Amino acid sequence: MTKVLCSIRDLSVAYPTPTGAQHALKSVSLDIIAGEKLAIIGESGSGKSTLSLALTGLLARQAMVDGVMSWPGLGSAPRAGRDIGIVFQDPGSSLNPVLTIGDQVGEGARRHLGLGRKAARDKAIELLSRVRIPQPEKAAGAYPHQFSGGQQQRIAIAAAIAAGPAVLIADEATSALDTIVQAEIAALLEDLVTNGDMTLIFVTHDIGLAASLADRIAVFRTAELVECGDARSVVNAPRADYTRQLLATHIDLHSPRLVGAADVR
Amino acid sequence: MSGDLLMVEGLSKRFAGRGRSVRALDDVSFSIRKGETLGIVGPSGSGKSTLARVLLRLIEPDAGRILIDGEDWRSLSPKALRHRRGDIQMVFQDPLSAFNPRTTIGKAIMDPLRIHAVGKRHSRMAALAELLQRVGLSADMASRRIHEVSGGQRQRVALARALASRPRLVVLDEALSALDVSLRGQMLELLVRLQRDEGISFLFIGHDPAVVRMISHRVAVMDQGRIVETGDADAVFSDPRSDTGKALIAAIPTWR
């Protein structure tokens, strides 16, 4: 049985600009199914990040919002950090450089679960080991700059899931990482969601990554939802021209090389 | 005649501080022929960007030789280096931070023409228009500021500026990584066309091995400051020998 976690109907988000309102999302309707891995894909300016901010309730104050977003799977609107965790592209700017890893990862648990200092510390260590940070006890006392980019992203994920949210949003969370670390983080997200009874919303510009990770794919272009469906059918039998274009421009090992040995003088 | 434009031998660079020491480059040797693209792939922290900066002489290496057309690049006097800097140019990942935000695109591209004394003053306007055209931008772009144009256009401006001094080698350090997929394809085609027409050599550094494969004749795989594998791009990507090469290629996402 599929249970609808979040139902979005005719959602529009616009920002005021000197030349009039600029739409970041235009009457988007989409159901998010509890427990699924949903990929949101699109290029710059497609509205994919605006959607993740709207879901988390983190839209800028001047944003003009229209339409309905209901959460039948939760009963009420989610509280950011408690019911919905979010991980952004650059862990360097989401972690506080002057707080220890343990304090930052435990913060969500203290605030939302009411844990005391000691219990929050233990919880942080448990979370760090769940995201496979080596020597989690020692890591809890260290600072962000002492970790690599990939490890920082693991730490940001640990902080995002500290309060046991029902939804985890990863907004280009692997884009700044090299392919090896990207694959590791994708596998970690998959494991956390499958074993932690969470719903994953994976925002990316990479249709290859989306296809290898997600159950369903929603394709966005210039503020509109172009198509949404089962991941396999979206890539194998795309309905929208734009999706076909994205697949054609995706670069992987099957893409034709542009140069050959004969070019060199 | 070997046809080598760049030859690098035994480059090493160690960064030390707070009791820690990192070998960013460890005995790195390779060559690039005229009109050839050498791709560099490797995980974060493998030394790719340090290599680019050492070639540009933005960082001095601890040891090693850099020969350009047989000439020792490291022993050039500051004055001679200033004259020759135009031979090697670089395009960075983030064009927004690579430009003076207050200047116009035209001025940003004219500066290297002036500094490297390419042409006479009156012919530089024509050179500017030609550079913009070569990277697929219209001439009226010259009066705009860098923040007024799109990300894809910005990176074309960065390329036009790099080409202004008529370089023999352009180092592209993650130059396409911030671009949307459709723009990335267009830029790759532009680079290949420029290379075919003008015989420029490229050192193409990227964290996405699939992109590097498309444009490179040969590829070097770096890990922990060392080149662990090098060969024709076809061979390296179809049958990687090093563990790093295998891991990088296995991790390339695909929808197929």
PDB file of C-alpha atoms in Angstrom, chain A residues 42-45 48 145 175-183 205-209 211-212 232 235-236 245-265, chain B residues 3 18 33-36 42-44 180-185 188-189 192 195-199 207-211 213-217 233-234 237 244 247-249 251-256:
ATOM      1  CA  GLY A  42      16.693  19.975 -13.329  1.00  0.00           C
ATOM      2  CA  GLU A  43      19.270  22.545 -14.400  1.00  0.00           C
ATOM      3  CA  SER A  44      20.054  25.940 -12.840  1.00  0.00           C
ATOM      4  CA  GLY A  45      16.914  27.994 -12.364  1.00  0.00           C
ATOM      5  CA  LYS A  48      14.384  22.337  -7.781  1.00  0.00           C
ATOM      6  CA  HIS A 145      38.194  21.880   9.334  1.00  0.00           C
ATOM      7  CA  SER A 175      27.743  17.617  -6.330  1.00  0.00           C
ATOM      8  CA  ALA A 176      30.910  19.121  -4.869  1.00  0.00           C
ATOM      9  CA  LEU A 177      32.486  15.730  -4.208  1.00  0.00           C
ATOM     10  CA  ASP A 178      34.678  13.580  -6.431  1.00  0.00           C
ATOM     11  CA  THR A 179      32.935  10.593  -8.037  1.00  0.00           C
ATOM     12  CA  ILE A 180      34.311   8.055  -5.562  1.00  0.00           C
ATOM     13  CA  VAL A 181      33.114  10.005  -2.522  1.00  0.00           C
ATOM     14  CA  GLN A 182      29.883  10.856  -4.324  1.00  0.00           C
ATOM     15  CA  ALA A 183      29.129   7.142  -4.769  1.00  0.00           C
ATOM     16  CA  HIS A 205      21.257  18.052 -11.774  1.00  0.00           C
ATOM     17  CA  ASP A 206      22.675  14.612 -12.609  1.00  0.00           C
ATOM     18  CA  ILE A 207      20.109  12.334 -14.254  1.00  0.00           C
ATOM     19  CA  GLY A 208      22.547   9.423 -14.138  1.00  0.00           C
ATOM     20  CA  LEU A 209      22.898   9.683 -10.394  1.00  0.00           C
ATOM     21  CA  ALA A 211      18.436   6.994 -12.057  1.00  0.00           C
ATOM     22  CA  SER A 212      20.878   4.879 -10.079  1.00  0.00           C
ATOM     23  CA  ARG A 232      13.209   3.293 -14.940  1.00  0.00           C
ATOM     24  CA  VAL A 235      14.972   7.257 -18.372  1.00  0.00           C
ATOM     25  CA  ASN A 236      13.960   4.388 -20.661  1.00  0.00           C
ATOM     26  CA  GLN A 245      17.371  16.261 -24.095  1.00  0.00           C
ATOM     27  CA  LEU A 246      18.728  15.837 -20.538  1.00  0.00           C
ATOM     28  CA  LEU A 247      19.432  12.164 -21.217  1.00  0.00           C
ATOM     29  CA  ALA A 248      21.148  13.006 -24.506  1.00  0.00           C
ATOM     30  CA  THR A 249      23.439  15.593 -22.917  1.00  0.00           C
ATOM     31  CA  HIS A 250      24.315  13.422 -19.914  1.00  0.00           C
ATOM     32  CA  ILE A 251      27.990  12.535 -20.020  1.00  0.00           C
ATOM     33  CA  ASP A 252      29.048   9.041 -18.997  1.00  0.00           C
ATOM     34  CA  LEU A 253      31.319   6.262 -20.279  1.00  0.00           C
ATOM     35  CA  HIS A 254      28.988   5.640 -23.229  1.00  0.00           C
ATOM     36  CA  SER A 255      29.210   9.219 -24.519  1.00  0.00           C
ATOM     37  CA  PRO A 256      31.161   9.503 -27.773  1.00  0.00           C
ATOM     38  CA  ARG A 257      34.659  10.916 -27.312  1.00  0.00           C
ATOM     39  CA  LEU A 258      35.284  14.229 -29.075  1.00  0.00           C
ATOM     40  CA  VAL A 259      38.949  13.661 -29.924  1.00  0.00           C
ATOM     41  CA  GLY A 260      40.991  10.803 -31.325  1.00  0.00           C
ATOM     42  CA  ALA A 261      44.697  10.060 -31.394  1.00  0.00           C
ATOM     43  CA  ALA A 262      44.950  11.293 -35.018  1.00  0.00           C
ATOM     44  CA  ASP A 263      44.288  14.931 -34.056  1.00  0.00           C
ATOM     45  CA  VAL A 264      47.671  15.495 -32.471  1.00  0.00           C
ATOM     46  CA  ARG A 265      50.253  17.106 -34.701  1.00  0.00           C
TER      47      ARG A 265
ATOM     48  CA  GLY B   3      56.538  17.591 -30.739  1.00  0.00           C
ATOM     49  CA  ARG B  18      51.458  22.861  12.441  1.00  0.00           C
ATOM     50  CA  ARG B  33      52.375  17.496 -27.245  1.00  0.00           C
ATOM     51  CA  LYS B  34      51.330  20.401 -29.429  1.00  0.00           C
ATOM     52  CA  GLY B  35      47.610  20.299 -30.069  1.00  0.00           C
ATOM     53  CA  GLU B  36      47.094  17.584 -27.457  1.00  0.00           C
ATOM     54  CA  GLY B  42      41.906  11.952  -9.283  1.00  0.00           C
ATOM     55  CA  PRO B  43      40.065  12.188  -5.982  1.00  0.00           C
ATOM     56  CA  SER B  44      39.920  15.430  -3.987  1.00  0.00           C
ATOM     57  CA  ASP B 180      24.713  22.847 -16.451  1.00  0.00           C
ATOM     58  CA  VAL B 181      24.931  19.664 -18.483  1.00  0.00           C
ATOM     59  CA  SER B 182      23.767  21.211 -21.757  1.00  0.00           C
ATOM     60  CA  LEU B 183      26.263  24.082 -21.461  1.00  0.00           C
ATOM     61  CA  ARG B 184      29.032  21.673 -20.556  1.00  0.00           C
ATOM     62  CA  GLY B 185      28.578  19.832 -23.850  1.00  0.00           C
ATOM     63  CA  LEU B 188      33.560  20.847 -24.708  1.00  0.00           C
ATOM     64  CA  GLU B 189      32.783  21.206 -28.412  1.00  0.00           C
ATOM     65  CA  VAL B 192      37.848  20.881 -29.350  1.00  0.00           C
ATOM     66  CA  GLN B 195      42.259  23.115 -30.538  1.00  0.00           C
ATOM     67  CA  ARG B 196      41.740  21.802 -34.087  1.00  0.00           C
ATOM     68  CA  ASP B 197      41.875  25.298 -35.582  1.00  0.00           C
ATOM     69  CA  GLU B 198      44.807  26.666 -33.641  1.00  0.00           C
ATOM     70  CA  GLY B 199      46.799  23.748 -32.297  1.00  0.00           C
ATOM     71  CA  HIS B 207      36.686  15.668 -10.828  1.00  0.00           C
ATOM     72  CA  ASP B 208      34.221  14.046 -13.226  1.00  0.00           C
ATOM     73  CA  PRO B 209      36.162  11.378 -15.139  1.00  0.00           C
ATOM     74  CA  ALA B 210      33.390  10.963 -17.748  1.00  0.00           C
ATOM     75  CA  VAL B 211      33.844  14.580 -18.868  1.00  0.00           C
ATOM     76  CA  ARG B 213      37.348  11.132 -21.071  1.00  0.00           C
ATOM     77  CA  MET B 214      35.361  12.985 -23.750  1.00  0.00           C
ATOM     78  CA  ILE B 215      37.941  15.654 -24.455  1.00  0.00           C
ATOM     79  CA  SER B 216      41.315  14.082 -23.614  1.00  0.00           C
ATOM     80  CA  HIS B 217      43.734  12.330 -25.930  1.00  0.00           C
ATOM     81  CA  ALA B 233      42.196   7.922 -22.797  1.00  0.00           C
ATOM     82  CA  ASP B 234      40.531   4.992 -24.551  1.00  0.00           C
ATOM     83  CA  PHE B 237      38.925   4.252 -19.406  1.00  0.00           C
ATOM     84  CA  THR B 244      42.478   4.626  -8.090  1.00  0.00           C
ATOM     85  CA  ALA B 247      37.566   3.132  -8.380  1.00  0.00           C
ATOM     86  CA  LEU B 248      37.100   6.465 -10.185  1.00  0.00           C
ATOM     87  CA  ILE B 249      35.700   4.828 -13.299  1.00  0.00           C
ATOM     88  CA  ALA B 251      31.853   5.287  -9.587  1.00  0.00           C
ATOM     89  CA  ILE B 252      30.688   7.147 -12.730  1.00  0.00           C
ATOM     90  CA  PRO B 253      26.883   7.325 -12.533  1.00  0.00           C
ATOM     91  CA  THR B 254      24.888   6.261 -15.561  1.00  0.00           C
ATOM     92  CA  TRP B 255      21.215   5.972 -16.406  1.00  0.00           C
ATOM     93  CA  ARG B 256      21.796   3.263 -19.003  1.00  0.00           C
TER      94      ARG B 256
END
